[in-house]
mmCIF file of C-alpha atoms in Angstrom:
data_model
loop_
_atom_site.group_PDB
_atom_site.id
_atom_site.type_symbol
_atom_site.label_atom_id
_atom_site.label_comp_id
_atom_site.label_asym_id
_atom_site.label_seq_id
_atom_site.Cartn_x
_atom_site.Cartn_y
_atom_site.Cartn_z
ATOM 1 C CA UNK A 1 58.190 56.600 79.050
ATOM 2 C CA UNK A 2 58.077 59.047 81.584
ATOM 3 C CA UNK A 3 61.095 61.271 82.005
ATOM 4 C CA UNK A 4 60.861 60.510 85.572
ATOM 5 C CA UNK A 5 61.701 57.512 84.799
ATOM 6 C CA UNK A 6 64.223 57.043 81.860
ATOM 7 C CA UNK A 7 67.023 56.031 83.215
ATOM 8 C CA UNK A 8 65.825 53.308 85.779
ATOM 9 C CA UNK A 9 64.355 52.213 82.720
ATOM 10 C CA UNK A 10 67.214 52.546 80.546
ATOM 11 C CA UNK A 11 69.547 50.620 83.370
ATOM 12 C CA UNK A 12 67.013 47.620 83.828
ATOM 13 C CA UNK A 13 67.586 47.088 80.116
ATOM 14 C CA UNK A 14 71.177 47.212 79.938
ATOM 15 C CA UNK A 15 70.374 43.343 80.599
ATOM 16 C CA UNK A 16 68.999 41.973 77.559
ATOM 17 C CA UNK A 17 67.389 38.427 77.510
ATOM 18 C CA UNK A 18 65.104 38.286 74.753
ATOM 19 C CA UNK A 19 66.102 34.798 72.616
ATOM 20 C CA UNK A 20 63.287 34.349 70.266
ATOM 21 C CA UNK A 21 63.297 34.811 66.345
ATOM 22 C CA UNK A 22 61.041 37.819 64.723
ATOM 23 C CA UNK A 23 60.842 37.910 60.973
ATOM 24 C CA UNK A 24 63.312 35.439 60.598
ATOM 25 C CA UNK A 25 66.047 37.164 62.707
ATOM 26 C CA UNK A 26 67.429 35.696 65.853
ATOM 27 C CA UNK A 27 67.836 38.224 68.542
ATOM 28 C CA UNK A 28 70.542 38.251 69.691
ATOM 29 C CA UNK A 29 71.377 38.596 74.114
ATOM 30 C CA UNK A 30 73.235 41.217 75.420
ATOM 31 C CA UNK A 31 74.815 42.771 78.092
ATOM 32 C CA UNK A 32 75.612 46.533 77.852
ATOM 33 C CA UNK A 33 77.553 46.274 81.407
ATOM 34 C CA UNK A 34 80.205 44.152 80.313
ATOM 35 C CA UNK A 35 82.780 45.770 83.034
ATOM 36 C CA UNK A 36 83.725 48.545 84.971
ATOM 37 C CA UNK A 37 84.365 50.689 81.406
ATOM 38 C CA UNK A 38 81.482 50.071 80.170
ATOM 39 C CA UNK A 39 79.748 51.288 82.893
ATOM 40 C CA UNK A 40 80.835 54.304 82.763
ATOM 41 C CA UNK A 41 80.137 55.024 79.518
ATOM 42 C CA UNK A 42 76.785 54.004 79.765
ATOM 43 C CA UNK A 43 76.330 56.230 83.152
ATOM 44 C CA UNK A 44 78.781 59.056 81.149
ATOM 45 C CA UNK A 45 75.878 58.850 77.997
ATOM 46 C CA UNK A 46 72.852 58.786 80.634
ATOM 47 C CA UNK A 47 74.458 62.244 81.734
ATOM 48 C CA UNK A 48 74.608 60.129 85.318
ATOM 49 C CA UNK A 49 78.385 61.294 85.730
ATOM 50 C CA UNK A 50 79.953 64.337 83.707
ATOM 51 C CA UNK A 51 83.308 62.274 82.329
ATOM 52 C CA UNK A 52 83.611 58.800 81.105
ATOM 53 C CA UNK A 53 85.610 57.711 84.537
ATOM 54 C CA UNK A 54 85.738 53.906 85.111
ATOM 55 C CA UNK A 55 83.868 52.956 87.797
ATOM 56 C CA UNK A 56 86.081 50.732 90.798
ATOM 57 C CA UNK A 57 85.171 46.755 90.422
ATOM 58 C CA UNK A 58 83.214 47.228 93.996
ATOM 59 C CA UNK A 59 81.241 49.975 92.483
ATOM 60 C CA UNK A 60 80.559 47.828 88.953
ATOM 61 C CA UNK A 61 79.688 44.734 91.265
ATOM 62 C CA UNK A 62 77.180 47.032 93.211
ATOM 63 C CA UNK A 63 75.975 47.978 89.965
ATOM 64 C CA UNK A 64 75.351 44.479 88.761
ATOM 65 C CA UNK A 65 73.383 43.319 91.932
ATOM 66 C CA UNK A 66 71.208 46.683 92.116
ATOM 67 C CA UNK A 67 70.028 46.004 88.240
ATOM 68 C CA UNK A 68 69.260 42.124 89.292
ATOM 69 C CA UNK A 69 67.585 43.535 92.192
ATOM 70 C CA UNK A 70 65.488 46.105 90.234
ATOM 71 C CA UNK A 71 64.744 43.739 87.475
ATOM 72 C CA UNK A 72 63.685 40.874 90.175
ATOM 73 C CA UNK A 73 61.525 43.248 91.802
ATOM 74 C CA UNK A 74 59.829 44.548 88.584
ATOM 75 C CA UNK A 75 59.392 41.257 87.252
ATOM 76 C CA UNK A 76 56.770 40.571 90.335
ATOM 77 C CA UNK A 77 53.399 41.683 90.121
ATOM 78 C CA UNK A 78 52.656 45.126 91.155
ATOM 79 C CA UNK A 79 50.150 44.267 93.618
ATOM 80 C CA UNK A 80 52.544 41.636 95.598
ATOM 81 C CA UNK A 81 55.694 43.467 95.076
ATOM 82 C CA UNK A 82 56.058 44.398 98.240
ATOM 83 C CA UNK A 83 54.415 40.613 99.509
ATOM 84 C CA UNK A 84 57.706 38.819 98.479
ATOM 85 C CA UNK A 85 59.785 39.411 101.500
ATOM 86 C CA UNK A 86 63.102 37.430 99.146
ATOM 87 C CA UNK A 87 62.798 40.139 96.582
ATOM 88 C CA UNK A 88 62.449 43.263 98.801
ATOM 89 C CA UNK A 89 65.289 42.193 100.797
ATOM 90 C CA UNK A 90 67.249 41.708 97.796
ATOM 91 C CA UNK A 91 66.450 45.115 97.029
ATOM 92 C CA UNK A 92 66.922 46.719 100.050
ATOM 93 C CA UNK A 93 70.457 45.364 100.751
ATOM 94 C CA UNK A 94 71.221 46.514 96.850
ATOM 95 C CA UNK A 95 70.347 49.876 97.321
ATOM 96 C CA UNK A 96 72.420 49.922 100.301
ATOM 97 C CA UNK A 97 75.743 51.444 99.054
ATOM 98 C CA UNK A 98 73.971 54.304 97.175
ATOM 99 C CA UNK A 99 73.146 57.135 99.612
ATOM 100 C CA UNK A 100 70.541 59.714 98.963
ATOM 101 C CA UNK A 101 70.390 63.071 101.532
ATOM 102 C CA UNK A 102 67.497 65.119 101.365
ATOM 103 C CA UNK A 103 68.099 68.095 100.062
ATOM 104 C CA UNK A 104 66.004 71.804 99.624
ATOM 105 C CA UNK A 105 65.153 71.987 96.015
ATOM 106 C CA UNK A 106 63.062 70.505 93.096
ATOM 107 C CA UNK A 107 59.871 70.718 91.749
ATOM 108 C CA UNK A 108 58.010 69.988 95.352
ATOM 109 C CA UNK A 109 60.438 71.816 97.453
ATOM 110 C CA UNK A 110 62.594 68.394 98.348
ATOM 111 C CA UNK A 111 64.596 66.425 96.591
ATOM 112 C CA UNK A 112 66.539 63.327 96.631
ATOM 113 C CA UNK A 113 70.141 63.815 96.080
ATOM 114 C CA UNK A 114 73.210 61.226 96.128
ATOM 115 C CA UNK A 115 75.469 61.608 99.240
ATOM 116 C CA UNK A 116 78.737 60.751 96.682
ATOM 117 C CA UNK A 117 80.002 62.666 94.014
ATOM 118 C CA UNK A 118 81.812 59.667 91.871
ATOM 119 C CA UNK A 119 79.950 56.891 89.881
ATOM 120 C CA UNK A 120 78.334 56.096 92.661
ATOM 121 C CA UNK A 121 76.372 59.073 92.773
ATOM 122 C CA UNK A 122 74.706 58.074 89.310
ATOM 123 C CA UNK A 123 73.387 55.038 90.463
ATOM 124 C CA UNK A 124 72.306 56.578 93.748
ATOM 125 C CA UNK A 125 70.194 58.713 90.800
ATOM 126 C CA UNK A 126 68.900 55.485 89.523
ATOM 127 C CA UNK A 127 67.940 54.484 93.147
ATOM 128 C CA UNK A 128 66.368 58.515 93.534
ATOM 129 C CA UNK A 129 64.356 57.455 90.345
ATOM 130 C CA UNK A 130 63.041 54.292 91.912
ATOM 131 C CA UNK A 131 62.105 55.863 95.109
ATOM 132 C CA UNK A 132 60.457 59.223 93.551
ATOM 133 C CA UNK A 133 58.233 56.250 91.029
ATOM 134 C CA UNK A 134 56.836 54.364 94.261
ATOM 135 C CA UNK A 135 56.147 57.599 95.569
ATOM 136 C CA UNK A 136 54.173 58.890 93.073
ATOM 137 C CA UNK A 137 52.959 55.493 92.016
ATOM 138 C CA UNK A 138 54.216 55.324 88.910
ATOM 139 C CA UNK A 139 56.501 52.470 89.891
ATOM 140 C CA UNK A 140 53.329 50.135 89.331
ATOM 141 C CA UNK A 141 53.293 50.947 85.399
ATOM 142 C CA UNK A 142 56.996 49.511 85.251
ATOM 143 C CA UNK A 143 56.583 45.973 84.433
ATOM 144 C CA UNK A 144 58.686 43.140 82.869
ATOM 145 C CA UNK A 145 57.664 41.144 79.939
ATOM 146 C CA UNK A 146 55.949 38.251 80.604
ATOM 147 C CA UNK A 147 57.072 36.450 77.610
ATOM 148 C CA UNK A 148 60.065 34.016 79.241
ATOM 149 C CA UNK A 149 62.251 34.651 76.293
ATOM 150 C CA UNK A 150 61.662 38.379 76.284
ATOM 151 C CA UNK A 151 61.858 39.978 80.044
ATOM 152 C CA UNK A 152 62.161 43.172 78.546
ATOM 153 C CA UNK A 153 61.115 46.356 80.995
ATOM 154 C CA UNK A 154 58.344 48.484 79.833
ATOM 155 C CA UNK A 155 55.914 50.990 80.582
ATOM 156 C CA UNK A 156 52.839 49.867 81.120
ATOM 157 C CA UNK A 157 50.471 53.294 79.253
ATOM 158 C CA UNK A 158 47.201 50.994 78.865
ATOM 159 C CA UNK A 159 44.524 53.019 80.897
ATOM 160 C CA UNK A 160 43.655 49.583 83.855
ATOM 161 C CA UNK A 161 47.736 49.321 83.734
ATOM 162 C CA UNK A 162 46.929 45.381 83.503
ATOM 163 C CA UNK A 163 49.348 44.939 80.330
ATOM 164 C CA UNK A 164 51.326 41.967 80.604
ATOM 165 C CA UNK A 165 53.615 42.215 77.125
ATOM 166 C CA UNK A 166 56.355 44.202 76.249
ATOM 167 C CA UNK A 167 54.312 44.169 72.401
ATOM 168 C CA UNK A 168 51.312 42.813 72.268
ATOM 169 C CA UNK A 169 51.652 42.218 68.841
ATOM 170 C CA UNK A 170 55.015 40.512 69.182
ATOM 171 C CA UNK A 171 54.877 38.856 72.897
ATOM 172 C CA UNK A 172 51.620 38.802 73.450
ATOM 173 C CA UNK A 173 50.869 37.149 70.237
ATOM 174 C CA UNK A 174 53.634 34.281 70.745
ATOM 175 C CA UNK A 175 52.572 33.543 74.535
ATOM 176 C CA UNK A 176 48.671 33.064 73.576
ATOM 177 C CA UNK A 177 49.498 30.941 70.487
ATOM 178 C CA UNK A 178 51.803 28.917 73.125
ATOM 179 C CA UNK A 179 48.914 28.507 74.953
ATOM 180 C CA UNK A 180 46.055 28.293 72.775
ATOM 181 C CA UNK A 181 48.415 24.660 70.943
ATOM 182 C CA UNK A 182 49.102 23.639 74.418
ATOM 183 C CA UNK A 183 45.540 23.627 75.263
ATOM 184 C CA UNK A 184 44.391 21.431 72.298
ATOM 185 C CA UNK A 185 47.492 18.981 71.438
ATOM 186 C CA UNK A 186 46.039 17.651 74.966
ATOM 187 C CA UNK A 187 42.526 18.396 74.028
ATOM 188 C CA UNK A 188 40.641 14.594 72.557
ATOM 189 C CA UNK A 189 37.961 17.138 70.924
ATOM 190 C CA UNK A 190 39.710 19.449 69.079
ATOM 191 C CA UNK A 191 41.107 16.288 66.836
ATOM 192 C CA UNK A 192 37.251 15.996 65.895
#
């Protein structure tokens, strides 16, 4: 995972979905954003905001419908992200309360920096993150599991970037078994 990247990354997953059973074990959903608190202790840990303050409900809510937005968005395709007008609106209007200014600095120069200076300046870094990505066009290689009872964000490192699994080992594994039963419990020559 990029650096560039770690904690849009990091805040897509505070949403964990993944119901399925490896080696026995259950996994077990989770939602590391449980309220305002634990928000900002996960921002305070991310180095997002320098003290563990406690984010105001408005700010957590924001919070909550910019990760369904991000995680929405990165669940499309890469190639019709920007094609589903329902998703980028619901992005757009979630990345609304976080403002960015331009600012004279960084690597290149320019920078993105948030406008605020509480807890709603981390997740204007979060938005920063997402913005810099799709600029550089590393935005594509952030994907979401395929697997229904995964949706787990990764980072796509195979060379096309055409990976569809979290694991292919684990995911990718379960989904074509899925398929390959589906395909002959309906199949009259496979019973042969």
């Amino acid at each position: 995972m990029p650096d560039a990247l770690a904690n849009l990354y990091d805040f897509a997953n505070t949403l964990d979905l993944r119901h399925f059973t490896h080696h026995g074990v259950q996994h077990q959903q989770a939602d590391a954003l449980q309220n305002p608190a634990a928000l900002g202790e996960w921002m305070h840990q991310h180095g997002l905001i320098h003290r563990a303050a406690v984010p105001s409900r408005k700010t957590f809510e924001a919070a909550l419908r910019l990760r369904a937005a991000i995680r929405a968005y990165l669940k499309c395709d890469p190639a019709e992200r920007h094609r589903k007008p329902t998703v980028t609106a619901l992005l757009g209007a979630a990345m609304e309360p976080f403002a960015l200014r331009v600012a004279v600095g960084g690597k290149d120069g320019f920078a993105l920096r948030p406008v605020m200076s509480d807890a709603q300046a981390g997740l204007s870094a979060i938005v920063a993150e997402l913005y810099d990505a799709a600029s550089a066009g590393t935005l594509a290689r952030l994907k979401m599991c395929a697997a229904d009872e995964c949706q787990r964000v990764f980072f796509d490192r195979s060379k096309p970037g055409t990976r569809r699994w979290c694991q292919s080992t684990l995911c990718g594994n379960r989904e074509k078994t899925r398929t390959y039963r589906e395909r002959h419990r309906h199949d009259p020559t496979s019973e042969i």
